[in-house]
Coordinates of C-alpha atoms and ligand atoms in Angstrom, one line a residue:
M29 CA -3.2 98.9 35.7
T30 CA -5.3 101.0 33.3
T31 CA -8.9 101.4 34.2
N32 CA -11.9 103.2 32.7
L33 CA -14.2 105.6 34.4
P34 CA -16.7 105.6 35.9
R35 CA -15.6 102.6 38.0
I36 CA -17.0 100.7 40.9
D37 CA -14.5 99.1 43.2
Y38 CA -16.4 96.5 45.2
Y39 CA -14.5 95.6 48.4
F40 CA -15.7 92.4 49.9
D41 CA -14.9 89.6 52.4
V42 CA -16.4 86.1 52.0
I43 CA -17.1 86.0 55.7
S44 CA -19.7 88.7 55.1
P45 CA -23.2 87.7 54.0
Y46 CA -24.1 91.3 52.9
S47 CA -21.0 91.2 50.7
Y48 CA -22.5 88.2 49.1
I49 CA -25.9 89.9 48.5
G50 CA -24.1 92.9 47.0
F51 CA -21.9 90.7 44.9
E52 CA -24.9 89.0 43.3
T53 CA -26.7 92.3 42.8
L54 CA -23.7 93.8 41.1
Q55 CA -23.3 90.6 38.9
Q56 CA -26.8 91.4 37.6
L57 CA -26.3 95.1 37.3
Q58 CA -23.1 94.7 35.2
H59 CA -25.4 93.4 32.4
Q60 CA -27.8 96.3 32.8
W61 CA -25.5 99.2 33.3
N62 CA -23.5 100.5 30.4
G63 CA -20.0 101.9 30.4
V64 CA -19.3 101.3 34.1
E65 CA -16.1 99.3 34.9
I66 CA -16.6 97.0 37.9
R67 CA -13.7 95.5 40.0
Y68 CA -14.3 93.0 42.8
I69 CA -11.5 93.5 45.3
P70 CA -10.8 91.2 48.3
F71 CA -10.2 92.9 51.7
A72 CA -10.2 91.9 55.3
L73 CA -13.4 92.8 57.3
A74 CA -11.9 91.8 60.6
N75 CA -9.2 94.5 60.1
V76 CA -11.7 97.0 58.9
M77 CA -13.6 96.4 62.2
K78 CA -10.4 96.7 64.2
E79 CA -9.1 99.8 62.5
S80 CA -12.4 101.7 62.6
G81 CA -13.2 100.6 66.2
N82 CA -16.4 99.0 65.0
K83 CA -17.7 95.8 66.5
P84 CA -18.9 92.7 64.5
P85 CA -22.8 92.4 64.3
G86 CA -22.6 89.3 66.6
A87 CA -21.3 91.4 69.5
L88 CA -24.9 92.6 70.1
S89 CA -27.4 89.8 70.3
V90 CA -30.5 91.8 69.2
R91 CA -28.6 93.1 66.2
W92 CA -27.5 89.6 65.3
D93 CA -31.0 88.3 65.5
M94 CA -32.4 91.1 63.4
M95 CA -29.6 90.5 60.9
M96 CA -30.6 86.9 60.5
I97 CA -34.2 87.9 59.8
D98 CA -33.1 90.6 57.4
L99 CA -30.8 88.1 55.5
K100 CA -33.6 85.6 55.0
R101 CA -35.9 88.4 53.7
S102 CA -33.2 89.7 51.4
A103 CA -32.4 86.2 50.1
K104 CA -36.1 85.6 49.3
F105 CA -36.5 89.0 47.6
L106 CA -33.3 88.6 45.5
D107 CA -33.9 84.9 44.9
I108 CA -30.4 83.9 46.1
P109 CA -29.3 80.9 48.2
L110 CA -28.6 82.3 51.6
T111 CA -29.4 80.4 54.8
P112 CA -28.3 81.6 58.2
N113 CA -25.4 79.5 59.4
P114 CA -26.0 77.9 62.9
F115 CA -22.2 77.4 63.5
F116 CA -21.2 80.9 62.4
M117 CA -20.7 82.4 65.9
K118 CA -18.6 79.5 67.0
W119 CA -16.5 79.5 63.9
I120 CA -15.9 83.2 64.0
R121 CA -14.3 82.9 67.4
Q122 CA -12.0 80.2 66.1
Y123 CA -11.1 81.1 62.5
R124 CA -10.4 84.0 60.2
S125 CA -11.2 84.3 56.5
T126 CA -7.7 85.7 55.7
D127 CA -6.4 82.5 54.0
A128 CA -9.5 82.2 51.8
M129 CA -9.1 85.9 50.8
K130 CA -5.4 85.4 50.0
I131 CA -6.4 82.5 47.7
L132 CA -8.8 84.9 46.0
L133 CA -6.0 87.4 45.5
V134 CA -3.9 84.7 43.7
L135 CA -6.8 83.9 41.4
E136 CA -7.7 87.6 40.8
E137 CA -4.2 88.1 39.5
R138 CA -4.6 85.1 37.1
D139 CA -8.2 85.2 36.1
P140 CA -10.7 87.7 37.7
E141 CA -13.7 85.7 36.4
L142 CA -12.4 82.6 38.1
M143 CA -11.8 84.6 41.3
E144 CA -15.5 85.7 41.2
R145 CA -16.7 82.1 40.7
T146 CA -14.5 80.9 43.6
A147 CA -15.7 83.7 45.9
R148 CA -19.3 82.7 45.1
E149 CA -18.5 79.1 46.0
M150 CA -17.0 80.2 49.3
W151 CA -20.2 82.3 50.1
H152 CA -22.3 79.3 49.2
R153 CA -20.3 77.2 51.6
V154 CA -20.5 79.5 54.6
W155 CA -23.9 81.2 54.0
S156 CA -25.9 78.5 52.2
R157 CA -24.6 75.1 53.1
S158 CA -23.0 75.9 56.5
E159 CA -19.6 74.5 55.4
K160 CA -16.2 75.9 56.4
I161 CA -13.8 78.0 54.3
F162 CA -10.9 78.1 56.7
E163 CA -8.6 75.0 56.3
Y164 CA -6.6 73.2 53.7
S165 CA -9.3 70.5 53.1
D166 CA -11.9 73.3 52.6
F167 CA -9.7 75.0 50.0
V168 CA -9.2 71.7 48.1
E169 CA -13.0 71.2 48.0
I170 CA -13.7 74.8 47.0
M171 CA -11.2 74.8 44.1
N172 CA -12.3 71.3 43.0
A173 CA -15.9 72.6 42.8
V174 CA -14.9 75.5 40.5
G175 CA -12.7 73.3 38.3
I176 CA -9.2 74.6 39.3
Q177 CA -6.5 72.1 38.4
D178 CA -3.4 73.3 40.2
I179 CA -4.9 73.5 43.6
E180 CA -1.7 72.7 45.6
E181 CA 0.2 75.4 43.7
V182 CA -2.5 78.0 44.3
I183 CA -2.5 77.3 48.1
E184 CA 1.3 77.4 48.3
T185 CA 1.4 80.7 46.2
S186 CA -1.2 82.3 48.5
K187 CA 1.2 81.9 51.4
E188 CA 3.7 84.3 49.8
E189 CA 4.1 87.6 51.7
K190 CA 3.0 89.6 48.7
Y191 CA -0.6 88.4 49.1
Q192 CA -0.7 89.3 52.8
I193 CA 0.7 92.7 51.8
A194 CA -2.0 93.0 49.0
L195 CA -4.8 92.2 51.4
E196 CA -3.5 94.8 53.9
R197 CA -3.1 97.4 51.1
N198 CA -6.7 96.8 49.9
T199 CA -8.0 97.0 53.5
E200 CA -6.0 100.2 54.3
Y201 CA -7.3 101.8 51.1
C202 CA -10.8 101.5 52.5
T203 CA -10.0 102.4 56.1
R204 CA -8.3 105.6 54.9
R205 CA -11.7 106.4 53.4
N206 CA -13.5 105.7 56.7
A207 CA -14.6 102.1 56.0
Y208 CA -16.2 100.5 59.0
G209 CA -18.0 97.4 57.5
A210 CA -18.6 95.3 54.4
P211 CA -19.3 95.5 51.5
W212 CA -17.4 98.8 51.1
I213 CA -18.0 100.3 47.7
N214 CA -15.8 103.0 46.2
V215 CA -17.2 104.7 43.1
T216 CA -15.0 106.9 40.9
T217 CA -16.9 109.2 38.6
T218 CA -15.7 110.5 35.2
D219 CA -14.3 113.6 36.9
G220 CA -12.0 111.5 39.0
A221 CA -13.9 112.1 42.2
E222 CA -14.3 109.2 44.7
H223 CA -17.6 108.4 46.5
S224 CA -17.7 105.8 49.2
F225 CA -20.8 103.7 50.0
F226 CA -21.4 101.1 52.8
G227 CA -23.7 98.1 52.3
S228 CA -25.4 96.0 49.6
D229 CA -28.5 98.2 49.8
R230 CA -27.0 101.4 48.3
F231 CA -27.1 100.5 44.6
H232 CA -30.1 102.8 43.9
L233 CA -27.9 105.7 45.1
I234 CA -25.0 104.5 43.0
A235 CA -27.3 104.3 40.0
D236 CA -28.4 107.8 40.6
L237 CA -24.8 109.0 40.9
L238 CA -23.8 107.3 37.6
N239 CA -27.0 108.0 35.7
Q240 CA -27.8 104.3 35.3
P241 CA -31.1 102.4 35.4
Q242 CA -32.4 101.7 38.9
P243 CA -31.6 98.2 40.2
L244 CA -34.4 95.6 40.5
P245 CA -34.0 91.9 41.4
Q246 CA -33.6 89.6 38.4
R247 CA -37.2 88.2 38.7
L248 CA -38.6 91.8 38.5
F249 CA -36.5 92.5 35.4
Q250 CA -37.9 89.3 33.9
L251 CA -41.5 90.5 34.6
E252 CA -40.7 93.9 33.2
S253 CA -39.3 92.5 30.0
R254 CA -42.5 90.5 29.5
I255 CA -44.8 93.6 29.8
Ligands
LIG15 N1 -27.5 97.6 55.5 C1 -26.3 97.0 55.0 C2 -25.8 96.2 56.2 C3 -24.4 95.6 55.8 C4 -23.8 94.9 57.1 O1 -24.4 94.8 58.1 N2 -22.6 94.4 56.9 C5 -21.9 93.8 58.1 C6 -21.0 92.7 57.6 S1 -21.9 91.4 56.9 C7 -21.1 94.9 58.7 O2 -20.0 95.2 58.2 N3 -21.6 95.6 59.7 C8 -21.0 96.7 60.3 C9 -22.0 97.7 60.8 O3 -23.1 97.6 60.4 O4 -21.5 98.7 61.4 C10 -26.7 96.0 53.8 O5 -27.9 95.8 53.6 O6 -25.8 95.6 53.1

């Protein structure tokens, strides 16, 4: 695959609400930043946690409570639909997002823009409408919602070993660079140097690194352009 530099590799998992926040921020920034290639790359947050020895935010109740408050604030500030999911802690003990992420890998191979729309629909389900993204019937609803025709075929293809391997490879790429959470953002500058960032709240530093305009939420951009 040939790619242009500078490049932002945005590693995400649809189980992660901060991956959703970073995704929507980057979707806005890609219209405001010039000459920067952006790739959205599925990985497995559960394995990142395991490999790094980190613990999920829900493992510490005060951290979880603060995270829910912070998510609401962030959603309001950025004007994105994000509502803490009351079932999340129960679901996370029972399910993994691996099958959903493998479906995204199939779509990424065929049509990256369709993959991005499907990822957004998955985030809306878990983190806006408190709906599952783990089982066959969930995948059918998700793909119907984004207008995919060959749903059965996509689900069957996602079970091929190569997608499990691809998910592991993407995850390992990050854990070898000390990843311990999501989103994990790997920025390659024009000199070929790699710079890792953790979180959806590091785009001001990435802007500085790449000499791009500072990020602002869409509503603030709109206000600015009216001045
Ligand atoms: N400050 C970061 C927090 C990101 C975050 O908490 N991500 C969770 C997953 S949704 C995580 O991986 N946490 C691991 C950790 O904080 O050590 C942001 O605003 O994006």
